[in-house]
mmCIF file of C-alpha atoms and ligand atoms in Angstrom:
data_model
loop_
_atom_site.group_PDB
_atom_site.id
_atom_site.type_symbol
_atom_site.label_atom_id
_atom_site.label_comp_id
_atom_site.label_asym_id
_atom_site.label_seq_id
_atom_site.Cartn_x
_atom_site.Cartn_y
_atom_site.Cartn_z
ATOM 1 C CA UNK A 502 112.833 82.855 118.555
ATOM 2 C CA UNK A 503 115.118 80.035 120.589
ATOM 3 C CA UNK A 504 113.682 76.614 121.354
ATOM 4 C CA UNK A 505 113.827 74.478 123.985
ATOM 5 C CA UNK A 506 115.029 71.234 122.974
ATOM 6 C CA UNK A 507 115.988 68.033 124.756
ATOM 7 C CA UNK A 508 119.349 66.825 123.499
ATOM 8 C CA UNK A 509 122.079 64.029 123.600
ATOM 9 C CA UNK A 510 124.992 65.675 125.505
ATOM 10 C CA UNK A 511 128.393 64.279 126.073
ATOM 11 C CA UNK A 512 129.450 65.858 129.144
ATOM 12 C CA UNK A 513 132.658 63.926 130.042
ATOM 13 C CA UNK A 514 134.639 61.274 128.106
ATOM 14 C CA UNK A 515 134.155 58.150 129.117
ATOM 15 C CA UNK A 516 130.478 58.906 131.148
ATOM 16 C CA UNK A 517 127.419 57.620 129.903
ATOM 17 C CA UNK A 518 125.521 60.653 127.125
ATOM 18 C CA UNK A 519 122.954 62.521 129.063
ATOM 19 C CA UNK A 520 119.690 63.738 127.657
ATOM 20 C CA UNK A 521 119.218 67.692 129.033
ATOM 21 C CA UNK A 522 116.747 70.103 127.728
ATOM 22 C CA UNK A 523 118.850 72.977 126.226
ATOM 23 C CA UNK A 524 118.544 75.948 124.403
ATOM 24 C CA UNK A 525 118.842 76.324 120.703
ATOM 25 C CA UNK A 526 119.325 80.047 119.159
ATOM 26 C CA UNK A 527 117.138 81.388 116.300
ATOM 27 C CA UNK A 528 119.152 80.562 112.903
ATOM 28 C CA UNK A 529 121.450 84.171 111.928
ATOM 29 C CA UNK A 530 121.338 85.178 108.584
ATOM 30 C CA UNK A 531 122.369 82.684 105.908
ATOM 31 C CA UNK A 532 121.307 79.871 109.034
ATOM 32 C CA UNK A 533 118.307 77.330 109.010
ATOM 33 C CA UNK A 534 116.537 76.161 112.553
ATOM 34 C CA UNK A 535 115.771 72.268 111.479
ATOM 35 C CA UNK A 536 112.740 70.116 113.802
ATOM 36 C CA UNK A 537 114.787 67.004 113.844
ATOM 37 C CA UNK A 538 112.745 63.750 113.092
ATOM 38 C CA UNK A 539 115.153 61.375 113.435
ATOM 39 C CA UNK A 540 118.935 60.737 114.156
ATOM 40 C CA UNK A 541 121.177 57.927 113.565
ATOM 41 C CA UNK A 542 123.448 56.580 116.311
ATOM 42 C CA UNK A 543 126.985 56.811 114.860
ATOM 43 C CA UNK A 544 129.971 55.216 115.808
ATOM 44 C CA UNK A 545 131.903 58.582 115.695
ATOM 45 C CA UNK A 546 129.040 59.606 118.270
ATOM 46 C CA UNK A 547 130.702 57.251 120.508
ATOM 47 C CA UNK A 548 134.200 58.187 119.586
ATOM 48 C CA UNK A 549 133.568 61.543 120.723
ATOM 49 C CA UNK A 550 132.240 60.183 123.770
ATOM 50 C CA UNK A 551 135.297 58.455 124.734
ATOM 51 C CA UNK A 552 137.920 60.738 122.934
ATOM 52 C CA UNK A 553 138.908 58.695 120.452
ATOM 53 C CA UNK A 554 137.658 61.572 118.153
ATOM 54 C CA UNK A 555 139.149 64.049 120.521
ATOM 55 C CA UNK A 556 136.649 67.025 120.608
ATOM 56 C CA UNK A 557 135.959 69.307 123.734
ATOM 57 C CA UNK A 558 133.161 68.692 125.493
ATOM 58 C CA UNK A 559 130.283 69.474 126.377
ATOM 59 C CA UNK A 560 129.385 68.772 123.156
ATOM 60 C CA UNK A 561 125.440 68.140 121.669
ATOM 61 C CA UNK A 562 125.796 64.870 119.892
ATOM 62 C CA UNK A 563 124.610 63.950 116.481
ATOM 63 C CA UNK A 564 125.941 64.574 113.210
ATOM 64 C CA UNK A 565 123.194 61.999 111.051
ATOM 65 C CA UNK A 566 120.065 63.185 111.102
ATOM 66 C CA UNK A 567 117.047 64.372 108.683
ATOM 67 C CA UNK A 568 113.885 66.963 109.996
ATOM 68 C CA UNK A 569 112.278 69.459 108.540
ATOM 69 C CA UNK A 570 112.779 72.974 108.442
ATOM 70 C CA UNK A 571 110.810 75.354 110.700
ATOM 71 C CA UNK A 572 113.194 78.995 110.244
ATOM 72 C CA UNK A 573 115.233 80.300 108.255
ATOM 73 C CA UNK A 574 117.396 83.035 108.960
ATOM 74 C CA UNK A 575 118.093 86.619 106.760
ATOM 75 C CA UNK A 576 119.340 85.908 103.336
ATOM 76 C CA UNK A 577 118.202 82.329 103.153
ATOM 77 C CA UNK A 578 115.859 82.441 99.764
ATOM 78 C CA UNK A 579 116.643 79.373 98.419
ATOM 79 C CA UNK A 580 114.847 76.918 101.091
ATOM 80 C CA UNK A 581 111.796 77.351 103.177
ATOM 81 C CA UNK A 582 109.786 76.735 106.232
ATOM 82 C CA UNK A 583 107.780 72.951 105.897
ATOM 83 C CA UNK A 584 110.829 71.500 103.545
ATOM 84 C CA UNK A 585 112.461 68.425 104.324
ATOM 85 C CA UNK A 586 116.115 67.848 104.489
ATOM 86 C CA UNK A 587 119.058 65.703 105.108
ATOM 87 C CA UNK A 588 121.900 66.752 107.117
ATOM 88 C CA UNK A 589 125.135 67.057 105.480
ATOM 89 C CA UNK A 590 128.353 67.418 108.787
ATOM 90 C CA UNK A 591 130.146 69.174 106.168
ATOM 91 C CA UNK A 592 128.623 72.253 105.055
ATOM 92 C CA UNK A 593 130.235 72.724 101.383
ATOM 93 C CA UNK A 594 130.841 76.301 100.644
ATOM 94 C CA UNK A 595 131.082 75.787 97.167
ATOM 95 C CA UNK A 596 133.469 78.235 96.429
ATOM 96 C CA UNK A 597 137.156 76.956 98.113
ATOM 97 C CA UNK A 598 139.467 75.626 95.928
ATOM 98 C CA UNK A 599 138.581 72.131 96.781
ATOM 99 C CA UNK A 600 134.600 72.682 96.425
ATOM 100 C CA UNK A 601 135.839 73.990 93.127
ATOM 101 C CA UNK A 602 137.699 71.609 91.950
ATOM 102 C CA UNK A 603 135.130 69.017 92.636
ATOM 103 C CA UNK A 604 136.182 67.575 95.918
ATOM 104 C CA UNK A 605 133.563 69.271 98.466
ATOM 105 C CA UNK A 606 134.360 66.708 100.895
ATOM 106 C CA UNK A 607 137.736 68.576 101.435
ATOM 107 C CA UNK A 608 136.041 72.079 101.913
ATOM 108 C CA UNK A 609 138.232 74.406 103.696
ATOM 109 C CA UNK A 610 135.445 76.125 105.497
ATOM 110 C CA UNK A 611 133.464 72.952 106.522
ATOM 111 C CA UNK A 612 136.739 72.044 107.948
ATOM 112 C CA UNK A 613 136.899 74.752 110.210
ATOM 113 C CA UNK A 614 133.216 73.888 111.525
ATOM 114 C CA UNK A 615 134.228 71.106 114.071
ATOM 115 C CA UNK A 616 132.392 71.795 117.107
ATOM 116 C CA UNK A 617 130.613 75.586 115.826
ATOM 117 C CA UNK A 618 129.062 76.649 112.733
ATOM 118 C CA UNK A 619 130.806 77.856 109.975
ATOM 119 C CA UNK A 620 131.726 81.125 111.628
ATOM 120 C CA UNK A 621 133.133 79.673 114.397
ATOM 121 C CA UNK A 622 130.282 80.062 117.040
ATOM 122 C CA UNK A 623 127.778 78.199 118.612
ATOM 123 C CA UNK A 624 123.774 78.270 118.592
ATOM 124 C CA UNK A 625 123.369 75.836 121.888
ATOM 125 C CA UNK A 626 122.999 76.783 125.344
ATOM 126 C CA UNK A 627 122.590 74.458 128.572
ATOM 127 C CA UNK A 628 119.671 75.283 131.021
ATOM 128 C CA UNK A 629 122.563 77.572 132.933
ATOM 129 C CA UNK A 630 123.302 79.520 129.742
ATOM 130 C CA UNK A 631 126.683 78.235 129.357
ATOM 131 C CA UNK A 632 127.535 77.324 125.652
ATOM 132 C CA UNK A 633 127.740 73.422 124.581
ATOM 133 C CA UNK A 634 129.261 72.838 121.256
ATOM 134 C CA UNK A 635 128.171 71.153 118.192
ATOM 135 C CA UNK A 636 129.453 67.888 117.899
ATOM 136 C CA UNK A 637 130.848 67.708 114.139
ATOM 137 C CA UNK A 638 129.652 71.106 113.022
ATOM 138 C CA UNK A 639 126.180 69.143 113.484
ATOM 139 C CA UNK A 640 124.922 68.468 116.794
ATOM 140 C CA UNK A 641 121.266 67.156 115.883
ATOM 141 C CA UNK A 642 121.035 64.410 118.550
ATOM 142 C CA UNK A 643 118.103 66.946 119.580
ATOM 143 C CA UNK A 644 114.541 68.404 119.110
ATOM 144 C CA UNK A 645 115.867 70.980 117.051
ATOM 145 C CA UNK A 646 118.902 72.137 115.355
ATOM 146 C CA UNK A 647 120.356 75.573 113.861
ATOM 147 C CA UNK A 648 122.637 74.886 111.291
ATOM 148 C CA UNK A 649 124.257 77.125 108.272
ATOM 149 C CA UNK A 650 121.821 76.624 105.382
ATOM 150 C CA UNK A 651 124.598 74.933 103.471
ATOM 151 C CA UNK A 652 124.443 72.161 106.332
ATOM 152 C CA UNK A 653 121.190 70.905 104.578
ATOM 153 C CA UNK A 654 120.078 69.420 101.840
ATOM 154 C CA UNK A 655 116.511 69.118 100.308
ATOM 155 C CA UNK A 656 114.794 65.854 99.843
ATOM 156 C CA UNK A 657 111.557 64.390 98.452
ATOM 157 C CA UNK A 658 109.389 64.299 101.632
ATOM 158 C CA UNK A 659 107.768 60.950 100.669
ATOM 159 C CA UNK A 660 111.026 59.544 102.572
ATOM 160 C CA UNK A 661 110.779 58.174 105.958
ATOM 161 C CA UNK A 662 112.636 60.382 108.063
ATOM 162 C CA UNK A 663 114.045 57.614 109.798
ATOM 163 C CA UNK A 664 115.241 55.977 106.630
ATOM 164 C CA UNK A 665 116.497 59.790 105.251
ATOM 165 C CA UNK A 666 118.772 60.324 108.621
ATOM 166 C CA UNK A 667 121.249 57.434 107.961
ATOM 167 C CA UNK A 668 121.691 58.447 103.915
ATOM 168 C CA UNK A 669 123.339 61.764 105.676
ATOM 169 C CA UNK A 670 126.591 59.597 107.370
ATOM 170 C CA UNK A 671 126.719 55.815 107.533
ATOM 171 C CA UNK A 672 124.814 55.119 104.255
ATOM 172 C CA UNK A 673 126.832 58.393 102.282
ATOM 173 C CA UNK A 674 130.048 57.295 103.869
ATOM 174 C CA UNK A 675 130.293 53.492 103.204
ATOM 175 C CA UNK A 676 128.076 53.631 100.115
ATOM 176 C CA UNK A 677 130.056 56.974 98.912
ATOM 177 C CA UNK A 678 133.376 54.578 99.557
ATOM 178 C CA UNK A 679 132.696 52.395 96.653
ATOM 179 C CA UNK A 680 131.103 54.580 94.327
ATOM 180 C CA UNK A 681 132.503 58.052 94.570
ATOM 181 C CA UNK A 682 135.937 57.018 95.949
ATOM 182 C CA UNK A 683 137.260 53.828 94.484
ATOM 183 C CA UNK A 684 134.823 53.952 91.708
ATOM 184 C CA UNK A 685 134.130 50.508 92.327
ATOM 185 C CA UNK A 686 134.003 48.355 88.398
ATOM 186 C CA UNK A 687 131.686 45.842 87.514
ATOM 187 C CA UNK A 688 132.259 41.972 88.013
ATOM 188 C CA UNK A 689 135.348 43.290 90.424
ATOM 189 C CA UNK A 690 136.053 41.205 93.575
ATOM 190 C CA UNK A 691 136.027 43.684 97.265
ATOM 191 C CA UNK A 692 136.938 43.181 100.872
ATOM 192 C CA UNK A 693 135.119 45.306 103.615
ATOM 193 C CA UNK A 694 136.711 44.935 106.815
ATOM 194 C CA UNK A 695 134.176 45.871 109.596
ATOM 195 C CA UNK A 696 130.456 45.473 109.334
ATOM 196 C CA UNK A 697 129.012 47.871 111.417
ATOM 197 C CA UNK A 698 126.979 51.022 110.007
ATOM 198 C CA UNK A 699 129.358 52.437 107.498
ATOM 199 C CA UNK A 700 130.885 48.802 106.427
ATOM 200 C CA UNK A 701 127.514 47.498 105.646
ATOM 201 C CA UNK A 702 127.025 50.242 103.413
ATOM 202 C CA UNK A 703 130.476 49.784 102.105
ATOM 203 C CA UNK A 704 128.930 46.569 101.257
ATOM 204 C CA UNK A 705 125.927 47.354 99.390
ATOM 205 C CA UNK A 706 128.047 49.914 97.368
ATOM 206 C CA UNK A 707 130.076 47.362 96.363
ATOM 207 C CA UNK A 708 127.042 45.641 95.040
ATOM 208 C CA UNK A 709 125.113 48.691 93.402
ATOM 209 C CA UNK A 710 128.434 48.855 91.545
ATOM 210 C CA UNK A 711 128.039 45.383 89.874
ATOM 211 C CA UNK A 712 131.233 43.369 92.194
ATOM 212 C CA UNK A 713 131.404 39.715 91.759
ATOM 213 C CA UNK A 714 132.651 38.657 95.457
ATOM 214 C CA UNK A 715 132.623 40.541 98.374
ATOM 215 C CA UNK A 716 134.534 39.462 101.594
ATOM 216 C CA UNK A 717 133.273 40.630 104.300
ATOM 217 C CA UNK A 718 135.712 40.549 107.777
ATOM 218 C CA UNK A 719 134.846 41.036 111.244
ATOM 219 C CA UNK A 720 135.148 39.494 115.132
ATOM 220 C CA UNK A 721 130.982 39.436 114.686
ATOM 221 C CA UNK A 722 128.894 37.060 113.639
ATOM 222 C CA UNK A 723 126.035 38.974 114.242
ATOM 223 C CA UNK A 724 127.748 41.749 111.566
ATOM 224 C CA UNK A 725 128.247 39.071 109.852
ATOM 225 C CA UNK A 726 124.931 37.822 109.221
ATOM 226 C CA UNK A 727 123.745 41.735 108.602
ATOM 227 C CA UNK A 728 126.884 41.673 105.962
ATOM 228 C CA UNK A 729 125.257 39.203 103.861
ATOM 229 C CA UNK A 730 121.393 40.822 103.929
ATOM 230 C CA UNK A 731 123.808 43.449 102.694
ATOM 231 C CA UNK A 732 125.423 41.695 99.852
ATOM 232 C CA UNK A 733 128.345 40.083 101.218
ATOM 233 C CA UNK A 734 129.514 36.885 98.940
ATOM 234 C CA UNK A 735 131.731 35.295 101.669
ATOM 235 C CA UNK A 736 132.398 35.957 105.045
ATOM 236 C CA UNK A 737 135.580 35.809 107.623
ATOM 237 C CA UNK A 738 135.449 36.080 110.905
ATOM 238 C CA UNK A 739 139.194 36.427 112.350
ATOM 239 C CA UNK A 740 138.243 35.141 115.824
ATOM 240 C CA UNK A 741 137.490 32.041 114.600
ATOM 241 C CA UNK A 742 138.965 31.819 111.262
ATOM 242 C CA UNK A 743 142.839 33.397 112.262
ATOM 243 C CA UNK A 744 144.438 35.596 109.713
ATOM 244 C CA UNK A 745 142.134 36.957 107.067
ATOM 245 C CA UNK A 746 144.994 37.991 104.781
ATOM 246 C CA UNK A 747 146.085 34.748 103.143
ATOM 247 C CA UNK A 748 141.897 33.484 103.148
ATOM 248 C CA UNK A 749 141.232 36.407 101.030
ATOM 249 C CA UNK A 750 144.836 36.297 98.532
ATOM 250 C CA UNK A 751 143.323 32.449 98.225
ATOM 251 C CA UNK A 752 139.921 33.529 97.245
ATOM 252 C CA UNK A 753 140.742 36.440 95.112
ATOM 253 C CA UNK A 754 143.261 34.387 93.106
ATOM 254 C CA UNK A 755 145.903 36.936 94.468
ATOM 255 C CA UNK A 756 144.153 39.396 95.867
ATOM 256 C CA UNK A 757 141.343 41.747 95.892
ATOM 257 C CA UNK A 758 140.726 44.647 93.019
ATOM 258 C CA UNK A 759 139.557 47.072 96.264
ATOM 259 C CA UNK A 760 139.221 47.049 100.199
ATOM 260 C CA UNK A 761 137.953 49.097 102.186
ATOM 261 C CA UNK A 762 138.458 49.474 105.806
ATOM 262 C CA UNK A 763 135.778 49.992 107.902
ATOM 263 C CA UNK A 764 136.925 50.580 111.526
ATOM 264 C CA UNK A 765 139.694 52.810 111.988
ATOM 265 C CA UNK A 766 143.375 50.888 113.070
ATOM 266 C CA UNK A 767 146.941 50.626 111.920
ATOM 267 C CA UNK A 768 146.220 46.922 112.427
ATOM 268 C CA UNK A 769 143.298 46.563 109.893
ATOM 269 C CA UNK A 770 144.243 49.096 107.116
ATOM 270 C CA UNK A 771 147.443 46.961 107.219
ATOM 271 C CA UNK A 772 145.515 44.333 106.284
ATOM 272 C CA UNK A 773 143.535 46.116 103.922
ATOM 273 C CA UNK A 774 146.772 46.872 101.974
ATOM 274 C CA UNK A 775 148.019 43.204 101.803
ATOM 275 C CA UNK A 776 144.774 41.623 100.680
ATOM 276 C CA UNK A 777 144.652 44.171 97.475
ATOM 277 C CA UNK A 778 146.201 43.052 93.892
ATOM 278 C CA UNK A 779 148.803 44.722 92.554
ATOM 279 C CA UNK A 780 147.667 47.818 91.531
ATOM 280 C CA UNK A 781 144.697 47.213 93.555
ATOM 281 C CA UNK A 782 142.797 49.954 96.000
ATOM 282 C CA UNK A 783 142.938 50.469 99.916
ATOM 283 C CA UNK A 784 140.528 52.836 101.082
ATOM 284 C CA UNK A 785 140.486 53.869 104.576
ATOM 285 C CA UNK A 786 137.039 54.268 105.526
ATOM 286 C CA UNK A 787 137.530 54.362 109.545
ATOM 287 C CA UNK A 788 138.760 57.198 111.515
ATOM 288 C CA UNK A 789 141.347 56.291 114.285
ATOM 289 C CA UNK A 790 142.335 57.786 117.173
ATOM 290 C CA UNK A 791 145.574 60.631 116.463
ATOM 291 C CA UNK A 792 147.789 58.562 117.950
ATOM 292 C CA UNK A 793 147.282 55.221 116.140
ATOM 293 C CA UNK A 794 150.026 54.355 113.442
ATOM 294 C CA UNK A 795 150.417 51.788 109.887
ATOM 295 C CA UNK A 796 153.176 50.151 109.464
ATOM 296 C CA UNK A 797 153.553 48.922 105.597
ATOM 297 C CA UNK A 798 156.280 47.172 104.063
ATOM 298 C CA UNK A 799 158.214 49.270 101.659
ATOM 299 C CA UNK A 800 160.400 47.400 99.234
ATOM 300 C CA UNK A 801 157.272 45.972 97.095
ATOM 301 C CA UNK A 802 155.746 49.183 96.820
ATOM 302 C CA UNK A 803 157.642 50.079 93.371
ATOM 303 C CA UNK A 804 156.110 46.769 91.976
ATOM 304 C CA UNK A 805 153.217 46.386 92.883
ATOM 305 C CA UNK A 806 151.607 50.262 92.529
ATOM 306 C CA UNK A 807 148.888 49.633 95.119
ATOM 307 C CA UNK A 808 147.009 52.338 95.846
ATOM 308 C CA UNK A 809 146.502 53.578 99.261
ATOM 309 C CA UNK A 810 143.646 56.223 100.143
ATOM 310 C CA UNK A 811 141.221 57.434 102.602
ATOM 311 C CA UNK A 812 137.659 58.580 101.887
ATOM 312 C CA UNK A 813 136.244 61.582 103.643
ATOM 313 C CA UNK A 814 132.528 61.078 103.566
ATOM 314 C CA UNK A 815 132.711 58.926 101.443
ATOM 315 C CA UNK A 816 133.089 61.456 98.755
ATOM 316 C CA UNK A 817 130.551 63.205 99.210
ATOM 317 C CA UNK A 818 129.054 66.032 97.045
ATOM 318 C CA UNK A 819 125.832 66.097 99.350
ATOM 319 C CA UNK A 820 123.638 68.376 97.165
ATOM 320 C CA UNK A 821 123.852 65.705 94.317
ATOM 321 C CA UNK A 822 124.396 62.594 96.050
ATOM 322 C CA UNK A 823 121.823 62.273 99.348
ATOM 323 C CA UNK A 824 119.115 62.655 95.967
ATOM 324 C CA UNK A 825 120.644 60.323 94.482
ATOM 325 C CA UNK A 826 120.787 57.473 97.085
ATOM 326 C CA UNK A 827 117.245 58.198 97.933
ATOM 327 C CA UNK A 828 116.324 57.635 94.276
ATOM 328 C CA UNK A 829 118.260 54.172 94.344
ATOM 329 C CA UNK A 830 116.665 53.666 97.479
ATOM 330 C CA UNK A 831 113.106 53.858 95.488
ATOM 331 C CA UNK A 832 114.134 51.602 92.976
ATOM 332 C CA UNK A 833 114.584 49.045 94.975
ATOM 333 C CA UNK A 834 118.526 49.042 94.919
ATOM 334 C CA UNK A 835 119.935 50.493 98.193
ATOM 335 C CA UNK A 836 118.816 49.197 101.662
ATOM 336 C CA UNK A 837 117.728 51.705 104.049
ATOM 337 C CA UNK A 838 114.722 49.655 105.912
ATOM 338 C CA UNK A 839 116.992 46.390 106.532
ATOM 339 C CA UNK A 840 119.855 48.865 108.313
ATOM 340 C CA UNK A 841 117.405 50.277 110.816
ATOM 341 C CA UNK A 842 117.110 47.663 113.291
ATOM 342 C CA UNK A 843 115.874 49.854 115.941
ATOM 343 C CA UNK A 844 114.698 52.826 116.493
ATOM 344 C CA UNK A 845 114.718 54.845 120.649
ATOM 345 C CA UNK A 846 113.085 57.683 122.088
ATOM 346 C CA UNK A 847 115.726 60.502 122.683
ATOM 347 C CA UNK A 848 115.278 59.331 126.630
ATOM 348 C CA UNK A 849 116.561 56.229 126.374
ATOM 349 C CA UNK A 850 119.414 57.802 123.558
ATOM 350 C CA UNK A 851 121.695 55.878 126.767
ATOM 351 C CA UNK A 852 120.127 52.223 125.698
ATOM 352 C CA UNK A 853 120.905 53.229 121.967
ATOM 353 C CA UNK A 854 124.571 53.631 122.542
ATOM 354 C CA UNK A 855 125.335 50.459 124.760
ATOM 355 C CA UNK A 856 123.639 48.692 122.098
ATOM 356 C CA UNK A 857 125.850 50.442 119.638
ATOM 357 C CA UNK A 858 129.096 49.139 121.817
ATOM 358 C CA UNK A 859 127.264 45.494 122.127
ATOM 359 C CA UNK A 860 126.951 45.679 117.911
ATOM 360 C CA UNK A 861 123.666 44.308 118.366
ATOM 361 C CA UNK A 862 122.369 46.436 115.515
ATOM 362 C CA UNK A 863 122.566 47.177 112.179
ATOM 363 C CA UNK A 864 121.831 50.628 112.367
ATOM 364 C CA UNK A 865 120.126 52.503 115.596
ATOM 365 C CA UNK A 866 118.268 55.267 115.300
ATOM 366 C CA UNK A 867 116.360 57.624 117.904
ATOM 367 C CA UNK A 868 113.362 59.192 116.282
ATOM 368 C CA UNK A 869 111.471 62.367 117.842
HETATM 369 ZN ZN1 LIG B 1186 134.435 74.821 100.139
HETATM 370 ZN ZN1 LIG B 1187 128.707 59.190 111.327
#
């Protein structure tokens, strides 16, 4: 049976969300109906609100979120009503080439699952019956979500729900930066540019993985100060401090082993690049608009063999890593109650994302 569910809905880019009561569809077979408890507020939440991640609306927001489930549809033996789960936005089949050959992340059928489910349909209605798509194959900025069964992943239901949420985007993608993608090495020295949700976590990556000094950048001092709860060794702030190149070649003797960027312009991943070693890492963390360009010096490229790369998800093999970040969460190594700064009722999910734009938070998150 369909619920009725209030939900986050971008209607038009550039408005203000709006929270309607909608309809959510009974999960088909190989589907799962989820009771969300709690969903982070995610930068790429706003980017689809202002088309900088350029999906169609009207689109149910949410893509970070952790419930428990409450149906499951034909086929679906291997999880059941009352467990708890993590959403994964990419819904690894497990058998394309790159779910194969161990990059999940890449999964040609998650790929296809931008604003549907995997099989290219949606599960939400508005109150006129008119379908509203699923913001990153996700939409769980709502009471309840229908998602393929591969969209979720089991957890240990000691965890906070509120604290389980962000594991399933900011913490997976900034964490999943340093430890899946660049593989992070002990005593190394890092630069995060951009200390919002996902940098912090780039951050504390960096950290779990044993880094000596880690710079953080950003126009914030606010960020700044949540950088350092978060690990950070040093701290730039370009607004005040000019160019953080040349601060960070000084205090690196010659620049950084890795650096991740955090935000998602040609500007900054430029930066990124010149502030690595040679044969240092650059790992593009931030997702741009289409449009937006790098522009990189070619002639040293031979000599110094930097490495340039982005990080989907940071990584992400959900099934094996969400447990994993919860169980370095119980020992005391990864921060999940200093990044929720505040939580929202799904009516005031408006507040939550000015105060996402004003950065006044390490992590927001709207609990039902
Ligand atoms: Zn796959
Ligand atoms: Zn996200």
């Amino acid at each position: 049976m369909g619920k009725q569910a209030k939900a986050v809905v971008c209607r038009e880019w550039n408005k203000p969300v709006v929270v309607e009561t909608i309809e959510v569809e009974s999960p088909k077979r190989g589907e799962v109906m989820v009771k969300i408890g709690a969903c982070g507020v995610c930068h790429s939440d706003l980017s689809a609100t202002n088309g900088t991640i350029p999906l169609p609306p009207p689109l149910v927001l949410g893509h970070e979120a952790a419930g428990k489930i409450v149906e499951v549809g034909e086929g679906v033996t291997d999880i059941a009503v009352g467990d708890t789960v993590i959403v994964s936005w990419i819904p690894t089949c497990g058998k394309c080439r790159f779910c194969v050959m161990g990059q999940p992340q890449l999964c040609d059928v998650s790929a296809k699952a931008t604003v549907t489910l995997p099989d290219g349909t949606s599960r939400l209605k508005d109150k006129d019956g008119k379908t509203l798509n699923h913001f990153a194959g996700a939409g769980v900025m709502a009471e309840y979500a229908t998602l393929h069964r591969d969209s979720v992943i089991k957890i240990d239901p000691s965890i906070g729900l509120d604290k389980a949420a962000i594991v399933g985007c900011a913490v997976m993608t900034g964490a999943g930066a340093a430890l899946n993608t660049a593989r992070v090495q002990p005593g190394s020295s890092c630069v995060v540019i951009g200390a919002g949700g996902v940098g912090l976590n780039a951050i504390q990556g960096c950290a779990i993985a044993g880094a000596k000094q880690i710079i953080a950048v950003d126009t914030s001092d606010k960020k700044l100060e949540f950088a350092r709860t978060f690990g950070a060794t040093d701290t730039i702030n370009p607004s005040t401090d000019g160019d953080p190149v040349g601060k960070i070649l000084a205090a690196t003797g010659g620049g950084a082993d890795y650096a991740f960027e955090c935000i998602g312009l040609g500007a900054t991943i430029q930066q990124a690049y010149n502030c690595i070693r040679k044969g240092g890492t650059a790992v593009v963390v931030g997702v741009s608009k289409p449009t937006e360009t790098v522009t990189l010096g070619a002639f040293l490229m031979p000599f110094t063999e930097k490495v340039l790369t982005g990080s989907m998800y940071g990584g992400a093999r959900p099934s094996v890593d969400f447990p994993r970040l919860l169980d370095l969460y119980k020992a005391g190594r990864l921060k999940l109650d200093e990044l929720v700064t505040a939580t929202y009722r799904i009516d005031d999910a408006p507040r939550a994302f000015d105060d996402l734009v004003a950065g006044v938070n390490a992590r927001g998150v709207i609990v039902f």
